[in-house]
Coordinates of C-alpha atoms in Angstrom, one line a residue:
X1 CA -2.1 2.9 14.8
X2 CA -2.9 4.9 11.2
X3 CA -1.7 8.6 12.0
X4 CA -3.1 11.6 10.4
X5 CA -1.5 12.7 7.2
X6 CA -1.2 9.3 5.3
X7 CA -2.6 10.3 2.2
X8 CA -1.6 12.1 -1.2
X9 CA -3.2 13.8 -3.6
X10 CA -1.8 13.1 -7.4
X11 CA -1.3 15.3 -10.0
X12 CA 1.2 16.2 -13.3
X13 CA 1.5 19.8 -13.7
X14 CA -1.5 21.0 -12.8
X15 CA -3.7 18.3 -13.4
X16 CA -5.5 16.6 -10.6
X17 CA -5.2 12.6 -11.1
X18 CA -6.3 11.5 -8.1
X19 CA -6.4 10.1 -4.7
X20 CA -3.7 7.8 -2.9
X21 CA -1.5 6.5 0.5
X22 CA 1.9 6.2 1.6
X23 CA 2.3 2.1 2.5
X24 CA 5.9 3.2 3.3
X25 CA 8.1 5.6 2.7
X26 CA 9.3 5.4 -0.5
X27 CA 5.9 3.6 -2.1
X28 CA 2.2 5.3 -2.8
X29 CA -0.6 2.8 -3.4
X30 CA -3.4 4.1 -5.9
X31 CA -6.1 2.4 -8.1
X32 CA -4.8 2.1 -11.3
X33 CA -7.6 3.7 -13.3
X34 CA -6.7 7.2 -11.0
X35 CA -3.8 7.7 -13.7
X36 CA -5.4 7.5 -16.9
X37 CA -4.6 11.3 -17.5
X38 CA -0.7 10.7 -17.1
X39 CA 1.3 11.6 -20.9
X40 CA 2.9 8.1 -20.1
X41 CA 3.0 6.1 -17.6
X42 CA 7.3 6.4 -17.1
X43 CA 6.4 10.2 -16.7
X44 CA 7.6 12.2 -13.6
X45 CA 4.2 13.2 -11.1
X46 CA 3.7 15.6 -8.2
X47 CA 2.7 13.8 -4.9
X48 CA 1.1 16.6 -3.0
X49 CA 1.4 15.1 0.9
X50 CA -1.4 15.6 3.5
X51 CA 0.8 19.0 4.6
X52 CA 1.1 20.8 1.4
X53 CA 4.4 19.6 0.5
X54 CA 5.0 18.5 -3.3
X55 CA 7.6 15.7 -3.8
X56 CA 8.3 13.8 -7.3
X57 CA 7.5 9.9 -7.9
X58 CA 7.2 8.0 -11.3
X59 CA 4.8 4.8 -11.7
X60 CA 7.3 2.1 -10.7
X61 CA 4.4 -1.3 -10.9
X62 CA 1.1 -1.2 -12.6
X63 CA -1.3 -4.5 -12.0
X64 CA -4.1 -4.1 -14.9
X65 CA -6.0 -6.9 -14.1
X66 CA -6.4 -5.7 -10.5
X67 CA -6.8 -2.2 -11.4
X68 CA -3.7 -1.4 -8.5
X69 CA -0.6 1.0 -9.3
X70 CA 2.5 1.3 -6.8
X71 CA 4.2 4.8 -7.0
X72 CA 7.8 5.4 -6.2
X73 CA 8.5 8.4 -4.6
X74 CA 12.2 10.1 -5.6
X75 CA 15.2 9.2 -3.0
X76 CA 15.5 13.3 -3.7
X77 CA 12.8 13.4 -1.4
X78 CA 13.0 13.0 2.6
X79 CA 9.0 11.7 3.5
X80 CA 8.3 12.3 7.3
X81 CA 4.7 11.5 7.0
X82 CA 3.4 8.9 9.0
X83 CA 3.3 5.1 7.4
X84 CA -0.1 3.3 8.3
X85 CA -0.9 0.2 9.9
X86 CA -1.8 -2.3 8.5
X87 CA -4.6 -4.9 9.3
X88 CA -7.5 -7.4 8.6
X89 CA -10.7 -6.6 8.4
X90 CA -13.8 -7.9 10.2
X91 CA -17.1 -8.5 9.2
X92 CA -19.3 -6.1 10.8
X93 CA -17.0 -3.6 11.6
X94 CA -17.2 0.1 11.1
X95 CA -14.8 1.6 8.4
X96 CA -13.6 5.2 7.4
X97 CA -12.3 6.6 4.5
X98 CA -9.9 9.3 5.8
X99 CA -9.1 10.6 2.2
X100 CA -11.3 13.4 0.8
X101 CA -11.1 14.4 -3.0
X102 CA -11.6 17.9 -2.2
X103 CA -11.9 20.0 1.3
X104 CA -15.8 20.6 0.7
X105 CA -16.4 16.4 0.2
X106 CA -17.5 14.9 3.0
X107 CA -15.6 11.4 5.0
X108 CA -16.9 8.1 3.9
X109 CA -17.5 6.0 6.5
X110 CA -19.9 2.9 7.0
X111 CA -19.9 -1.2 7.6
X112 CA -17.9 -3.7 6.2
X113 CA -20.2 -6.2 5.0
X114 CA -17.4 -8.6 3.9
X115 CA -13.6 -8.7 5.0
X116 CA -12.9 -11.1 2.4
X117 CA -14.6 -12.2 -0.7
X118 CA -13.5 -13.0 -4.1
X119 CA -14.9 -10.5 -6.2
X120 CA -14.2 -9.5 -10.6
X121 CA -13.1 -6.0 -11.0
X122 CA -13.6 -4.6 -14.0
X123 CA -9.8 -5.1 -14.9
X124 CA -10.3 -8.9 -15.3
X125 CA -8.7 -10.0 -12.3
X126 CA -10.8 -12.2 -8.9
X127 CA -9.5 -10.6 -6.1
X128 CA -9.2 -10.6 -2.4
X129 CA -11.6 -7.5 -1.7
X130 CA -13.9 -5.6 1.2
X131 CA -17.6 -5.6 0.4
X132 CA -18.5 -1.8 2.1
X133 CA -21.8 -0.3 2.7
X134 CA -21.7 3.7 2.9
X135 CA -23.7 5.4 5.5
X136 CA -23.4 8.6 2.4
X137 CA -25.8 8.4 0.1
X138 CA -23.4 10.4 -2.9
X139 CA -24.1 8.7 -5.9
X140 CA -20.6 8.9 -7.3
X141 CA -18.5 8.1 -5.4
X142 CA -15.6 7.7 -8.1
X143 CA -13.4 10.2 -6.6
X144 CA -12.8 8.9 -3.5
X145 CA -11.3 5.8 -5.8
X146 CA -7.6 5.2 -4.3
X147 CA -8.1 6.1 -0.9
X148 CA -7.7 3.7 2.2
X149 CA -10.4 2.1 4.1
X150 CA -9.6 2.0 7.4
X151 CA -11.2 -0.8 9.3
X152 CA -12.6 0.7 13.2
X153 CA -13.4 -1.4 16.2
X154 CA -13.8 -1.3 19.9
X155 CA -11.2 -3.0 21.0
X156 CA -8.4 -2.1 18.5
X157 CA -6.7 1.2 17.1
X158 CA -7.9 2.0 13.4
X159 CA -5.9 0.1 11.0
X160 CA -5.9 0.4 7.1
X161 CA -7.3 -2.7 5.9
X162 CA -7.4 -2.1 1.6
X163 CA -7.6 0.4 -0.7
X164 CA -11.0 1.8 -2.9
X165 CA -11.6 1.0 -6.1
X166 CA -15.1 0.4 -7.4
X167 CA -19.0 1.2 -7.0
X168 CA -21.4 -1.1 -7.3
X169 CA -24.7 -0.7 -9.9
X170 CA -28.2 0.1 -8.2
X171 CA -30.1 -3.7 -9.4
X172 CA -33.0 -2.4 -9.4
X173 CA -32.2 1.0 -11.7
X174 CA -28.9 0.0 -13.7
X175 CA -28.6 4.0 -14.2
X176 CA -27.8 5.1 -11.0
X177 CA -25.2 3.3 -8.4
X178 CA -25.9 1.8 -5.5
X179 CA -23.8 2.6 -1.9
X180 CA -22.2 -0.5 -1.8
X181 CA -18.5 -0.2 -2.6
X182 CA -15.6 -2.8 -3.4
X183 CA -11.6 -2.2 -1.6
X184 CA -8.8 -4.5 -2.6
X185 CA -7.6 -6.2 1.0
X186 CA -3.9 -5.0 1.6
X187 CA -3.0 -9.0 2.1
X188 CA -3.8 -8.6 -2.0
X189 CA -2.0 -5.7 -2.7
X190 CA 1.4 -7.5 -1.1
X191 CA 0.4 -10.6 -3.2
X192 CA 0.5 -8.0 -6.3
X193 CA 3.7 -6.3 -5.6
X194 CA 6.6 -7.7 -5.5
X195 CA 8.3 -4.6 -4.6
X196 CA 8.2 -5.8 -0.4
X197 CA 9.9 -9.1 -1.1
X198 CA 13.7 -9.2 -0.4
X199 CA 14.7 -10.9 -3.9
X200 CA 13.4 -7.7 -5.3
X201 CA 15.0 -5.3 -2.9
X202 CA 18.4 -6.8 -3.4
X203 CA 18.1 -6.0 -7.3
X204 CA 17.0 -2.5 -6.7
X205 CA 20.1 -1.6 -4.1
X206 CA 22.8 -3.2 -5.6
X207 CA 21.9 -3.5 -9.3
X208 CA 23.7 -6.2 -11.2
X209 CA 24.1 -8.4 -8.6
X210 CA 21.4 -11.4 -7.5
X211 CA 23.5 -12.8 -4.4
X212 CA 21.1 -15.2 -2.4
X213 CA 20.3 -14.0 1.5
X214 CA 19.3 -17.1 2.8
X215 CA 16.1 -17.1 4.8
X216 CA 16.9 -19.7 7.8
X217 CA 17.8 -20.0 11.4
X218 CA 20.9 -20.8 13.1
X219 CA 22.5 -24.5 12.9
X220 CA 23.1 -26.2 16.0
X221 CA 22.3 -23.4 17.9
X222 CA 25.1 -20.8 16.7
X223 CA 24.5 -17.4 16.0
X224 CA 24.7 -16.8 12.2
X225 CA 28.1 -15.4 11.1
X226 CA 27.9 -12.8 9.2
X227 CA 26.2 -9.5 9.3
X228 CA 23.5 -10.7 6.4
X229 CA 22.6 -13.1 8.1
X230 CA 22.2 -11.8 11.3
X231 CA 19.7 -9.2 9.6
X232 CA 17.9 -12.0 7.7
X233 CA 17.2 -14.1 10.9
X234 CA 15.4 -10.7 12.4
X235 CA 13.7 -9.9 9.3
X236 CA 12.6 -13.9 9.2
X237 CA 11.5 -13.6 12.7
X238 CA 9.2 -10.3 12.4
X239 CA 7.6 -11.9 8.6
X240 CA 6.8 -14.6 11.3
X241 CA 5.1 -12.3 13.5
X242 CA 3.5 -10.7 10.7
X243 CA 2.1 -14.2 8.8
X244 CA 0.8 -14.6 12.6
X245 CA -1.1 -11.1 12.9
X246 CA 1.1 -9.7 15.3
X247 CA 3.1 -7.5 13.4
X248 CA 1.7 -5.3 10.8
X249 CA 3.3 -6.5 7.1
X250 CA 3.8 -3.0 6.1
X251 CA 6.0 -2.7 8.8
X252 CA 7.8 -5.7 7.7
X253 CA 8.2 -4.6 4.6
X254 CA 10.0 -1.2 5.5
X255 CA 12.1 -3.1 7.8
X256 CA 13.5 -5.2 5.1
X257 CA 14.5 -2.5 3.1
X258 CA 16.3 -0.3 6.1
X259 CA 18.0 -3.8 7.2
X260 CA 18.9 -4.7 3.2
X261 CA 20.2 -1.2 2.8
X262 CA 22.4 -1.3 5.6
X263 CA 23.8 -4.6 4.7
X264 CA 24.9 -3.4 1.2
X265 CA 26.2 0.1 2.4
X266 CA 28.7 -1.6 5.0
X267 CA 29.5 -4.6 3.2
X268 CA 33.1 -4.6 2.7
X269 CA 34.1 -2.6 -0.7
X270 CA 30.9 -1.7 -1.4
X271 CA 30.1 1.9 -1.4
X272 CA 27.0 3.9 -0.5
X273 CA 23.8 3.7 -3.2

């Protein structure tokens, strides 16, 4: 279930950059073009969380043909926020944008006309996005650009189901926008990012060394010998549940990196991070 307080606000100094979400607890999803006022791109931001509180991150991915940017939040920082679920949408569902640029801006919310079509953003890239229709009639809708879209239905808890990133042009009057908006699906932000595979979080906790975890089951029916792989056969089991829909791939991905992180801070002679 997505619990209140996901979101962030961006900013360096006193700059406003723009809109974003946890995805776990160390990352922050926005849309690329949010950042364009950073100095550079390896400089230190201010996260401002849904509470108030400020904590530091630096750009740690950027996808310019998708228009995506992952954010690493310092290890200085403790995050308590809650992490959202994640999900697929459905056609003809109602969504909600739970991020607001500013306390006077009013909640998006509307039907998804489209889970899943291919669609050209204007970095270049076809991707996986949600085709929305907006029961607001704004106009600009640009600053709502790196929020979630969270996907509602009857018979399920909300789920976040992709991020915002474009408006689409009125047809009929190319000078004003239509209310039709385009969301990368989160199944094409994990494509992107290859900061929630395991090869990737073995490099980041114990730099310098690229040992293998093997991803497989037991042979002949005995238990897996050693702590690795005892922790790899979970984690293989719940990326099972998630490819199946039954567990949420976000919560995958954060339970690879507590699982990897313990492995490598009791291995023998290996000391903390």
């Amino acid at each position: 279930m997505t619990g209140a307080g996901y979101w962030v606000d961006l900013y360096q100094a006193q700059q406003r950059l723009g809109g974003g979400f946890l995805v776990t607890r160390r990352f922050v999803l926005t849309a690329l073009h949010c950042l364009r006022g950073l100095t550079a791109f390896d400089a230190q931001m201010d996260i401002v969380l849904a509470d108030g509180t400020r904590v530091e991150g630096q750009v740690c991915r950027q996808d310019k043909d998708a228009d995506l940017a992952l954010i690493e939040i310092s290890p200085l920082f403790d995050i308590t926020q809650p992490v959202p679920a994640a999900g697929v949408a459905q056609d003809g569902d109602r969504w909600r944008g739970p991020y607001r640029p500013a306390e006077n801006e009013v909640q998006l919310s509307g039907h998804i006309d489209s889970g899943a079509v291919r669609y050209l953003c204007e970095g270049g890239a076809s991707i996986e996005a949600l085709q929305l229709t907006a029961d607001q009639q704004l106009g600009d809708y640009s600053g709502y650009s790196g929020g979630p879209v969270e996907g509602i239905a009857q018979d399920r808890e909300p789920m976040v189901v992709g991020i915002l990133l474009e408006q689409a042009p009125d047809r009929v009057d190319p000078g004003r926008n239509a209310n039709v908006l385009f969301a990368a699906t989160i199944r094409e932000v994990m494509r992107r990012f290859d900061h929630f595979d395991v090869a990737h979080l073995m490099d980041v906790l114990r730099p310098g060394r690229r040992e293998h975890i093997p991803q497989q089951e037991s042979v002949d029916g005995l238990s897996p010998h050693t702590q690795a792989d005892r922790v790899e056969s979970v984690i293989h089991a719940f990326q099972q549940l998630s490819e199946q829909g039954v567990m949420d791939p976000m919560h995958v991905a954060e339970l690879r990196y507590l699982a990897l992180k313990r492995i490598i801070e009791e291995e023998p002679g290996e000391g903390g991070l």
